[in-house]
Short mmCIF file of C-alpha atoms in Angstrom, two decimals:
data_model
loop_
_atom_site.label_atom_id
_atom_site.label_comp_id
_atom_site.label_asym_id
_atom_site.label_seq_id
_atom_site.Cartn_x
_atom_site.Cartn_y
_atom_site.Cartn_z
CA MET A 1 -1.61 40.93 3.77
CA GLY A 2 -1.10 39.64 7.30
CA GLU A 3 -0.12 42.59 9.05
CA LEU A 4 -4.04 43.38 8.44
CA GLU A 5 -4.79 40.48 9.43
CA GLN A 6 -3.31 41.14 13.01
CA ALA A 7 -4.38 44.22 12.62
CA VAL A 8 -8.54 43.89 12.64
CA MET A 9 -8.08 41.13 14.60
CA ASP A 10 -6.11 43.17 17.32
CA LYS A 11 -9.82 45.29 16.91
CA LEU A 12 -11.97 43.30 17.30
CA TRP A 13 -10.56 42.09 20.80
CA SER A 14 -9.58 45.05 22.15
CA ALA A 15 -13.57 45.79 21.35
CA ALA A 16 -16.80 45.53 23.92
CA SER A 17 -19.09 43.99 21.58
CA PRO A 18 -19.32 42.88 17.56
CA MET A 19 -18.26 45.73 15.37
CA THR A 20 -19.84 46.84 11.52
CA VAL A 21 -17.34 46.86 9.14
CA ARG A 22 -17.65 51.11 8.75
CA GLU A 23 -16.94 50.91 12.47
CA VAL A 24 -13.48 49.12 11.41
CA HIS A 25 -12.52 50.92 8.65
CA GLU A 26 -12.93 54.33 11.31
CA SER A 27 -11.08 52.70 13.50
CA LEU A 28 -8.16 51.52 10.99
CA SER A 29 -8.28 55.00 9.31
CA ALA A 30 -6.83 56.51 12.50
CA GLU A 31 -3.70 55.07 12.09
CA ARG A 32 -3.41 54.57 8.39
CA THR A 33 -5.18 55.32 5.34
CA LEU A 34 -7.23 52.02 3.86
CA ALA A 35 -10.07 51.41 1.71
CA TYR A 36 -13.35 50.23 3.39
CA THR A 37 -13.07 46.82 0.64
CA THR A 38 -9.70 46.48 1.56
CA VAL A 39 -11.71 46.09 5.43
CA MET A 40 -15.07 44.55 4.17
CA THR A 41 -12.81 41.71 1.78
CA VAL A 42 -10.22 41.32 5.59
CA LEU A 43 -13.84 40.54 7.36
CA ASP A 44 -14.44 38.31 4.65
CA ARG A 45 -11.44 36.22 4.88
CA LEU A 46 -11.31 35.49 8.46
CA ALA A 47 -15.04 35.06 8.38
CA LYS A 48 -14.07 32.64 6.00
CA LYS A 49 -11.51 30.70 8.47
CA GLU A 50 -13.45 31.18 10.68
CA LEU A 51 -11.73 33.01 12.13
CA VAL A 52 -14.73 36.29 13.27
CA SER A 53 -18.27 35.66 14.18
CA GLN A 54 -20.67 37.25 11.38
CA GLU A 55 -23.96 38.16 12.21
CA ARG A 56 -26.56 39.74 11.10
CA ASP A 57 -27.66 42.73 13.10
CA GLY A 58 -30.91 44.78 11.34
CA ARG A 59 -28.73 45.85 7.96
CA ALA A 60 -25.04 45.39 8.16
CA PHE A 61 -23.20 42.70 9.05
CA LYS A 62 -21.30 42.89 12.56
CA TYR A 63 -18.14 40.76 13.25
CA ALA A 64 -16.49 39.64 16.57
CA PRO A 65 -13.56 37.63 16.92
CA SER A 66 -14.49 33.09 17.16
CA GLN A 67 -12.15 32.89 20.10
CA SER A 68 -10.22 35.66 23.42
CA ARG A 69 -6.75 36.14 22.74
CA GLU A 70 -6.06 33.16 25.00
CA HIS A 71 -7.77 31.12 24.67
CA LEU A 72 -6.69 31.21 20.73
CA THR A 73 -2.99 31.51 22.94
CA ALA A 74 -3.65 28.47 24.93
CA GLY A 75 -5.18 26.10 21.98
CA LEU A 76 -2.15 26.98 19.49
CA MET A 77 0.27 25.86 23.10
CA LEU A 78 -1.72 22.22 23.66
CA ASP A 79 -0.86 21.87 19.73
CA ALA A 80 2.20 22.67 20.18
CA LEU A 81 2.27 20.39 22.74
CA GLY A 82 0.08 17.69 21.82
CA GLN A 83 0.72 18.05 17.85
CA SER A 84 -2.55 16.37 17.32
CA ASP A 85 -6.41 17.03 17.24
CA ASP A 86 -7.35 14.05 19.69
CA PRO A 87 -8.44 14.77 22.92
CA GLY A 88 -6.85 11.65 23.75
CA ALA A 89 -3.58 12.38 22.56
CA ARG A 90 -4.56 16.81 23.61
CA MET A 91 -4.90 14.33 27.59
CA MET A 92 -2.10 13.13 27.33
CA ALA A 93 -0.35 15.87 27.43
CA LEU A 94 -2.05 18.19 29.31
CA GLN A 95 -1.46 15.08 31.47
CA HIS A 96 2.27 15.50 29.93
CA PHE A 97 2.03 19.17 30.75
CA VAL A 98 0.99 18.91 34.58
CA GLY A 99 3.73 16.13 35.09
CA GLN A 100 6.81 18.33 34.71
CA MET A 101 5.78 21.36 36.37
CA SER A 102 7.00 22.02 39.39
CA PRO A 103 5.29 23.20 42.60
CA GLN A 104 4.81 26.82 42.45
CA GLU A 105 3.29 26.37 38.28
CA ALA A 106 0.63 23.84 39.84
CA ALA A 107 -0.52 26.24 42.46
CA ALA A 108 -0.09 28.87 39.64
CA ILE A 109 -1.92 26.36 37.49
CA ARG A 110 -4.81 25.42 39.84
CA ALA A 111 -5.53 29.01 41.22
CA ALA A 112 -6.25 29.87 37.00
CA LEU A 113 -8.79 26.77 37.45
CA SER A 114 -10.46 28.34 40.56
CA ASP A 115 -10.76 31.24 38.61
CA SER A 116 -12.38 30.68 35.55
CA MET B 1 10.67 -22.36 8.97
CA THR B 2 11.73 -18.88 6.89
CA GLY B 3 9.09 -17.25 7.02
CA PHE B 4 7.92 -18.48 10.69
CA ALA B 5 11.80 -16.75 12.00
CA LEU B 6 11.51 -12.84 9.87
CA ALA B 7 8.00 -13.14 11.50
CA VAL B 8 10.11 -13.47 15.04
CA LEU B 9 12.54 -11.27 13.92
CA ALA B 10 9.83 -8.33 13.29
CA VAL B 11 8.18 -9.27 16.43
CA VAL B 12 11.66 -9.03 18.07
CA LEU B 13 12.69 -5.79 16.61
CA SER B 14 9.07 -3.78 16.77
CA CYS B 15 7.90 -4.40 20.01
CA LEU B 16 10.99 -6.60 22.00
CA VAL B 17 14.50 -4.70 20.77
CA PRO B 18 12.92 -0.73 21.53
CA PRO B 19 12.91 -1.07 24.93
CA ILE B 20 16.20 -2.47 25.16
CA LEU B 21 18.07 0.31 22.85
CA ALA B 22 16.56 3.17 24.25
CA ARG B 23 18.21 1.93 28.04
CA ALA B 24 21.39 1.91 26.26
CA ARG B 25 23.10 4.97 27.87
CA TRP B 26 26.47 5.26 25.12
CA ILE B 27 23.76 6.28 22.05
CA GLU B 28 23.41 9.58 23.65
CA ARG B 29 27.41 10.45 23.39
CA ALA B 30 26.24 9.99 19.52
CA PRO B 31 23.41 10.43 19.25
CA ARG B 32 22.19 10.94 14.87
CA ALA B 33 24.16 7.55 14.40
CA GLY B 34 21.78 6.69 17.37
CA VAL B 35 18.97 7.70 15.56
CA VAL B 36 19.91 6.18 12.16
CA LEU B 37 20.99 2.59 14.23
CA TRP B 38 16.64 3.29 15.54
CA GLN B 39 15.61 3.75 11.65
CA ALA B 40 17.91 1.16 11.05
CA VAL B 41 15.12 -0.74 13.06
CA ALA B 42 12.39 -0.12 12.12
CA ILE B 43 13.42 -0.57 8.95
CA ALA B 44 14.30 -3.57 9.28
CA ALA B 45 11.53 -4.77 11.29
CA VAL B 46 9.49 -3.89 7.55
CA LEU B 47 11.87 -5.71 6.20
CA ALA B 48 11.58 -9.03 7.87
CA ALA B 49 7.69 -8.74 8.27
CA LEU B 50 7.44 -8.11 4.32
CA GLY B 51 9.54 -11.34 4.03
CA ALA B 52 8.21 -13.70 5.85
CA VAL B 53 4.75 -12.44 3.86
CA LEU B 54 6.96 -13.39 1.00
CA ALA B 55 8.21 -16.62 2.29
CA ALA B 56 5.51 -18.02 4.21
CA PRO B 57 3.01 -19.09 1.53
CA GLU B 58 5.52 -21.21 -0.58
CA GLU B 59 6.54 -22.80 2.48
CA MET B 60 3.46 -23.78 3.47
CA LEU B 61 2.52 -25.13 0.09
CA ARG B 62 5.97 -27.54 0.77
CA THR B 63 4.68 -28.36 3.85
CA ILE B 64 1.43 -29.91 2.05
CA GLN B 65 3.19 -31.00 -0.96
CA GLY B 66 6.14 -31.82 0.02
CA ASP B 67 9.16 -31.20 -1.24
CA ASP B 68 8.91 -32.87 -4.52
CA GLY B 69 5.45 -31.13 -4.90
CA VAL B 70 6.05 -28.18 -5.17
CA ARG B 71 6.25 -27.26 -9.47
CA PHE B 72 4.86 -24.69 -11.97
CA GLY B 73 1.36 -25.18 -11.86
CA PRO B 74 -1.97 -23.74 -10.17
CA ALA B 75 -0.98 -24.10 -6.54
CA LEU B 76 2.30 -22.66 -6.81
CA PHE B 77 0.62 -19.28 -8.73
CA ILE B 78 -1.74 -19.26 -5.75
CA ALA B 79 0.56 -18.97 -3.04
CA ALA B 80 3.26 -16.73 -4.96
CA ALA B 81 0.11 -14.60 -5.54
CA VAL B 82 -1.22 -14.26 -1.55
CA ALA B 83 2.29 -13.69 -0.95
CA ALA B 84 2.53 -10.51 -3.82
CA VAL B 85 -0.63 -9.43 -2.37
CA GLY B 86 0.17 -9.93 1.43
CA ALA B 87 3.65 -7.61 0.85
CA GLY B 88 1.46 -5.18 -2.01
CA ILE B 89 -0.79 -4.38 1.77
CA ILE B 90 2.40 -3.44 3.87
CA ILE B 91 3.27 -1.92 1.37
CA VAL B 92 0.41 0.03 0.09
CA ARG B 93 -0.67 0.75 3.82
CA LEU B 94 3.08 2.04 4.54
CA ALA B 95 2.43 4.83 1.64
CA VAL B 96 -0.99 5.53 2.65
CA ILE B 97 -0.51 6.59 6.41
CA THR B 98 3.14 8.16 5.16
CA VAL B 99 0.55 10.52 2.69
CA ARG B 100 -1.98 10.92 4.77
CA LEU B 101 0.34 11.93 8.28
CA GLY B 102 2.77 14.47 5.62
CA LEU B 103 -0.71 16.03 4.90
CA ASP B 104 -1.97 16.59 7.91
CA THR B 105 0.90 17.60 9.26
CA ARG B 106 1.70 20.82 6.88
CA ARG B 107 -2.70 21.00 7.15
CA ARG B 108 -1.99 21.95 10.36
CA ARG B 109 1.26 23.62 10.75
CA SER B 110 0.02 25.64 8.14
CA ARG B 111 -2.88 26.38 10.21
CA HIS B 112 -0.54 27.05 13.09
CA ARG B 113 1.25 29.86 11.73
CA GLU B 114 -1.03 31.38 10.54
CA LEU B 115 -1.98 32.11 14.30
CA LEU B 116 0.75 32.70 15.58
CA ASP B 117 0.88 35.59 12.70
CA LEU B 118 -2.46 37.00 14.29
CA LEU B 119 -1.08 36.96 17.89
CA ASP B 120 2.03 38.35 17.29
CA ARG B 121 4.26 39.61 13.89
CA PRO B 122 7.83 37.45 14.50
CA SER B 123 10.71 39.32 14.46
CA PRO B 124 11.80 41.19 12.16
CA ASP B 125 14.99 39.27 12.28
CA GLU B 126 16.12 36.50 10.49
CA ARG B 127 15.39 34.37 13.63
CA ARG B 128 11.09 34.54 13.66
CA VAL B 129 10.60 35.12 16.70
CA HIS B 130 6.97 35.18 17.86
CA VAL B 131 6.00 35.93 21.81
CA LEU B 132 3.12 35.00 22.70
CA ALA B 133 1.53 35.68 26.80
CA GLY B 134 2.00 32.44 28.52
CA PRO B 135 1.97 31.58 32.71
CA ILE B 136 4.20 29.17 31.43
CA PRO B 137 7.78 29.28 30.41
CA MET B 138 7.89 27.56 26.89
CA ALA B 139 9.50 27.51 23.96
CA TYR B 140 8.41 25.34 20.80
CA CYS B 141 9.31 25.59 17.05
CA VAL B 142 7.32 25.57 14.06
CA PRO B 143 8.92 24.29 10.32
CA GLY B 144 8.02 26.68 8.41
CA ARG B 145 5.97 25.33 4.07
CA THR B 146 9.54 24.51 2.45
CA GLY B 147 13.01 24.57 4.26
CA GLY B 148 13.49 24.85 7.84
CA GLU B 149 14.96 28.38 7.56
CA ARG B 150 11.34 29.55 6.85
CA GLY B 151 10.11 28.13 10.25
CA ARG B 152 9.53 30.28 13.53
CA VAL B 153 10.80 29.77 17.21
CA VAL B 154 8.41 30.15 19.68
CA LEU B 155 8.41 31.69 22.93
CA THR B 156 6.05 32.32 25.99
CA ASP B 157 6.29 35.98 27.71
CA SER B 158 6.81 34.07 30.80
CA THR B 159 10.44 32.40 29.29
CA VAL B 160 11.30 36.19 28.24
CA ALA B 161 10.46 37.34 31.54
CA VAL B 162 12.75 34.86 33.57
CA LEU B 163 15.38 34.33 31.85
CA PRO B 164 17.96 36.59 31.17
CA GLN B 165 18.37 37.41 27.64
CA PRO B 166 21.80 35.36 26.91
CA GLN B 167 19.66 32.11 27.60
CA VAL B 168 16.75 33.05 26.20
CA ASP B 169 19.45 33.59 23.41
CA ALA B 170 20.50 29.73 23.75
CA VAL B 171 16.90 28.83 23.51
CA ILE B 172 16.01 30.52 20.78
CA GLU B 173 19.39 28.74 19.11
CA HIS B 174 18.05 25.21 20.17
CA GLU B 175 14.54 25.54 18.39
CA ARG B 176 16.02 27.09 15.36
CA ALA B 177 18.63 24.14 15.03
CA HIS B 178 16.07 22.17 15.12
CA LEU B 179 14.31 23.59 12.04
CA ARG B 180 17.49 23.90 10.64
CA ALA B 181 18.28 20.05 10.52
CA ARG B 182 14.72 19.54 9.71
CA HIS B 183 14.03 17.17 12.81
CA ASP B 184 10.25 17.57 11.53
CA LEU B 185 10.51 14.96 8.81
CA VAL B 186 13.00 12.44 11.09
CA ARG B 187 9.77 12.53 13.82
CA GLU B 188 7.62 12.18 10.61
CA ALA B 189 8.96 9.02 9.31
CA PHE B 190 9.30 7.44 12.24
CA THR B 191 5.59 8.91 13.38
CA ALA B 192 5.03 7.20 10.35
CA LEU B 193 6.23 3.47 11.35
CA HIS B 194 5.09 3.30 14.15
CA ILE B 195 1.68 4.05 12.78
CA ALA B 196 1.80 1.60 10.52
CA PHE B 197 3.20 -1.54 12.66
CA PRO B 198 0.46 -3.34 14.15
CA ARG B 199 -1.12 -1.53 17.59
CA VAL B 200 0.07 -5.24 19.56
CA VAL B 201 3.92 -4.62 18.29
CA ARG B 202 4.11 -0.93 18.99
CA SER B 203 7.09 0.54 21.18
CA LYS B 204 6.17 4.01 22.59
CA ALA B 205 10.27 3.56 23.49
CA ALA B 206 10.74 3.80 20.17
CA LEU B 207 8.92 7.97 19.34
CA GLU B 208 10.53 8.75 23.13
CA ALA B 209 14.12 7.28 23.06
CA VAL B 210 14.43 9.33 19.12
CA ASP B 211 12.19 12.99 19.95
CA ARG B 212 15.36 12.51 23.41
CA LEU B 213 18.40 11.89 20.94
CA LEU B 214 16.54 15.05 18.51
CA GLU B 215 17.25 17.55 21.70
CA MET B 216 20.47 16.28 22.26
CA LEU B 217 20.93 16.80 18.25
CA ALA B 218 20.26 20.73 18.41
CA ASP B 219 22.14 20.80 21.81
CA ASP B 220 24.95 19.93 19.99
CA ALA B 221 23.69 22.43 16.83
CA ALA B 222 23.38 25.46 19.48
CA LEU B 223 26.80 25.57 20.78
CA THR B 224 28.03 26.57 17.61
CA ARG B 225 26.54 29.12 18.20
CA THR B 226 25.38 29.94 22.32
CA ASP B 227 27.40 29.41 25.59
CA ARG B 228 27.21 26.17 26.92
CA THR B 229 26.09 27.51 30.49
CA ALA B 230 24.05 29.60 29.04
CA LEU B 231 21.94 26.44 27.44
CA GLN B 232 22.78 24.22 30.81
CA GLN B 233 20.97 27.46 33.06
CA ALA B 234 18.28 27.66 30.47
CA LEU B 235 17.44 24.22 30.33
CA GLU B 236 17.55 23.95 34.37
CA THR B 237 15.12 26.86 35.43
CA LEU B 238 12.65 25.73 32.31
CA SER B 239 12.54 22.45 32.12
CA ALA B 240 13.60 20.93 36.25
CA ALA B 241 11.31 18.55 36.58
CA ASP B 242 11.65 16.77 33.42
CA ALA B 243 14.14 13.45 33.90
CA SER B 244 14.75 12.91 30.36
CA ALA B 245 15.97 17.12 30.98
CA LYS B 246 18.08 15.91 33.08
CA ALA B 247 19.79 13.25 30.98
CA ARG B 248 20.37 16.71 28.27
CA ARG B 249 21.92 18.81 30.82
CA ASP B 250 24.18 15.61 32.66
CA ARG B 251 25.81 15.74 29.15
CA LEU B 252 26.41 18.67 28.72
CA GLN B 253 27.57 18.91 31.58
CA ARG B 254 29.78 16.07 30.21
CA PRO B 255 31.55 16.82 26.64
CA THR B 256 31.92 13.32 24.58
CA SER B 257 35.87 13.83 23.29
CA HIS B 258 35.40 13.80 19.78
CA GLY B 259 37.39 10.29 19.18
CA THR B 260 35.06 9.03 22.04
CA ARG B 261 32.37 10.18 19.50
CA LEU B 262 33.92 9.12 16.46
CA ALA B 263 33.85 5.66 18.19
CA LEU B 264 31.05 5.26 19.09
CA SER B 265 29.57 6.53 16.03
CA GLY B 266 31.50 4.10 13.61
CA ALA B 267 29.95 0.74 16.35
CA ALA B 268 26.39 2.22 15.83
CA TYR B 269 26.85 2.63 12.32
CA VAL B 270 27.93 -1.10 12.30
CA MET B 271 25.26 -2.17 13.88
CA SER B 272 22.54 -0.40 12.03
CA LEU B 273 24.16 -2.04 8.36
CA ALA B 274 23.98 -5.07 10.35
CA VAL B 275 20.38 -5.26 11.16
CA ILE B 276 18.84 -4.58 8.04
CA VAL B 277 21.52 -6.26 6.11
CA LEU B 278 22.41 -9.37 7.84
CA PRO B 279 18.64 -10.76 8.80
CA THR B 280 17.37 -10.24 5.18
CA ALA B 281 20.55 -12.18 3.32
CA VAL B 282 20.84 -15.32 6.47
CA LEU B 283 16.78 -16.00 6.67
CA ALA B 284 15.80 -15.26 3.22
CA ALA B 285 18.68 -15.86 0.87
CA PRO B 286 18.81 -19.57 1.66
CA TRP B 287 14.72 -19.31 0.67
CA LEU B 288 15.75 -16.93 -2.42
CA LEU B 289 17.75 -20.67 -3.63
CA ARG B 290 15.88 -23.12 -1.99
CA ALA B 291 12.61 -21.74 -4.23
CA PHE B 292 14.70 -20.89 -7.05
CA GLU B 293 15.16 -24.77 -7.38
CA ALA B 294 12.03 -25.84 -7.13
CA ALA B 295 10.73 -24.17 -9.67
CA PHE B 296 13.76 -24.72 -11.54
CA SER B 297 13.93 -28.70 -11.20
CA ARG B 298 11.47 -30.64 -12.89
#
């Protein structure tokens, strides 16, 4: 099931806009045999885990990732560094991270910050 | 005086000893025994605090009523109750903190593993390595639900890009060493004690010193499965600016002889035993004897 969740998230991340269950199912069916209800179950589970957001669009639900892949990745790294959800600890982890950076890395971060 | 002496000992062990012990370089040559010594200091601090809380009420009663005045009676019962409640608070607080920390840590780790699986499937081999997109070379590990073998190792793709394969392997072995030895449990125990100590006597030096020793332990364990030079060079590249990494690099360059490590370990284990037993025995025993005599000399 975990592999399926990853496949579904990949589709949502690559999509330009929110997708319906049917659209996700069609996209995945190109690569594997999958029941429509299976896709629905996976999307529902992902929504419960707050990884995708669910929006009603007319009669159908549309699903989109709740965070971009980059945002999720950055969140994981901060978690690994700070090992805490408390903002004070995250700030300390960030500062510690910054303190460990080489000049080249600091330049890269500065460039990334000015882009965002 | 015993209660007061034990209280002073608790303060000394919890916030005066750690910064001094953290500067002792010899401990790094026997890291496993060093971690045990740090654990002993922390446990001895808790024992001293418990002893102080148990001894103080009866001693205060003695100063109020005089040495002969301490007999079985309501005053003694109240003093005993205060002592019991005080000790109970210390123990319950430590238990609650440990349980909450344990649940919180496991919940967050479970979520972390779930997200890792979404972002990148683990490598099919038994090393379970995830590679995430990231501009800064980084490596860390996430313990599994049970046992270290089901833990994950995470690298950023810039790590893989910037290090040659043997060095990548060395980094992976270092992280797997952490997982196999369940260093996460050791850190958890220390973190629980750290949080349990009142803020006024808390010392970050202990946590940081133990972290450093655990990194060195993982280095030692990784050396049994990977090349020393590869590990050194990987460390050089990944954490050039970090002072504690420099201590690790220097240590890798000057390995300790087996005999020296044995001797230093022995010394550390003896110190651990002494720090736990001596205060308890020397300070608590006379008080226990006196309290016993006083209670039964009607």
